Amino acid sequence: MSQFQLSDKVRELIKKSRIVSFTNLQDAYPIEVIQCLQAADDQSRYLTDQDLQQMQELAPAIAKFIPIVQLLRDRVNDIIDEARAEVLQAFPKITQEGGGLYPAERANACWRDFWHFLRCITYGIAEQRTDYLSAEGLQYMNLLYQELQVPLDAMVVGLEGIKTASLKRLESEQKSELAPYFDCLIDQLKMFA
C-alpha cells in the first residue's frame, strides 16, 4: 500500500502512533538529555555517536549501555533480516496473494516497523528505563494496526525475533538485564491481539 493510497484516517493514526515517551525522565536526567532523545525520535532515527556522547557527558550513569545501543544500531539491518526470516518461516505464505503481508508494500511496511521497534527499544536502553513506552501512542498504534488489518501474530513473532537476534549479539551477563526492554514492547503488542 503506497503512502498516497492511505486514507486520511490512517495517515492521522500514523502521526499519533508514536510509541515512546520521555515525560517520565524529567526527574531522572537533565533536560538536554531528554531533548536529545526527543530530537532523535522526532526525526525517526537512531541515536548517533554524537548524541550518545553528549548524553553521557550530561548523565554519566548512562555510560553502561552506550556500547550496546551502538551495537544494536550498527547491526539493525542484520537483526531485522533475522527477524524477517523468523516471520517468513513461521508464516510461509504471509507474503503471497491472500496473505497478511501481501502485496509487497505491506510486507515492506512491516519490516520498516521492525526497524522502528528496535529504534524505540534502543531509546529505552539508552535511558536505562523499561517504562519508555507511551500508553497513548500504543493505543493509536493498536487502532492503526486494526485499521490496516496488520497480522498481529506475525508482528509478535517478528518482535520476538528482534529480541533473539539482538540478545545473541550480547555478552551472557547482559542478556537477562536487557531482555525486559524488548519484553515490555512484545507484551504490549500481544495485548493488541
Coordinates of C-alpha atoms in Angstrom, one line a residue, residues 46 69-86 108 110-119 122 158 161-162 165-166 168-169:
Y46 CA 18.7 6.0 15.9
V69 CA 22.9 0.9 21.9
Q70 CA 25.7 1.4 19.3
L71 CA 26.0 -2.3 18.6
L72 CA 22.2 -2.7 18.0
R73 CA 22.1 0.5 15.9
D74 CA 25.0 -0.6 13.8
R75 CA 23.6 -4.2 13.3
V76 CA 20.0 -3.1 12.8
N77 CA 19.8 -4.5 9.2
D78 CA 21.2 -7.9 10.2
I79 CA 18.8 -8.0 13.2
I80 CA 15.8 -7.1 11.1
D81 CA 16.8 -9.6 8.4
E82 CA 16.9 -12.4 11.1
A83 CA 13.5 -11.3 12.5
R84 CA 12.0 -11.2 9.0
A85 CA 13.4 -14.8 8.3
E86 CA 11.6 -16.0 11.5
N108 CA 7.9 -3.6 3.4
C110 CA 6.1 -4.5 8.4
W111 CA 9.9 -4.7 8.0
R112 CA 10.1 -0.9 8.5
D113 CA 8.0 -1.2 11.7
F114 CA 10.6 -3.8 12.9
W115 CA 13.3 -1.2 12.2
H116 CA 11.4 1.4 14.2
F117 CA 10.6 -1.0 17.0
L118 CA 14.3 -1.7 17.6
R119 CA 15.0 2.1 17.4
T122 CA 17.4 1.4 21.9
G158 CA 8.9 -10.5 14.4
G161 CA 12.9 -12.4 16.5
I162 CA 14.3 -8.9 17.0
A165 CA 18.7 -11.6 17.2
S166 CA 19.7 -8.7 19.4
K168 CA 22.6 -13.2 20.8
R169 CA 25.0 -10.4 19.9

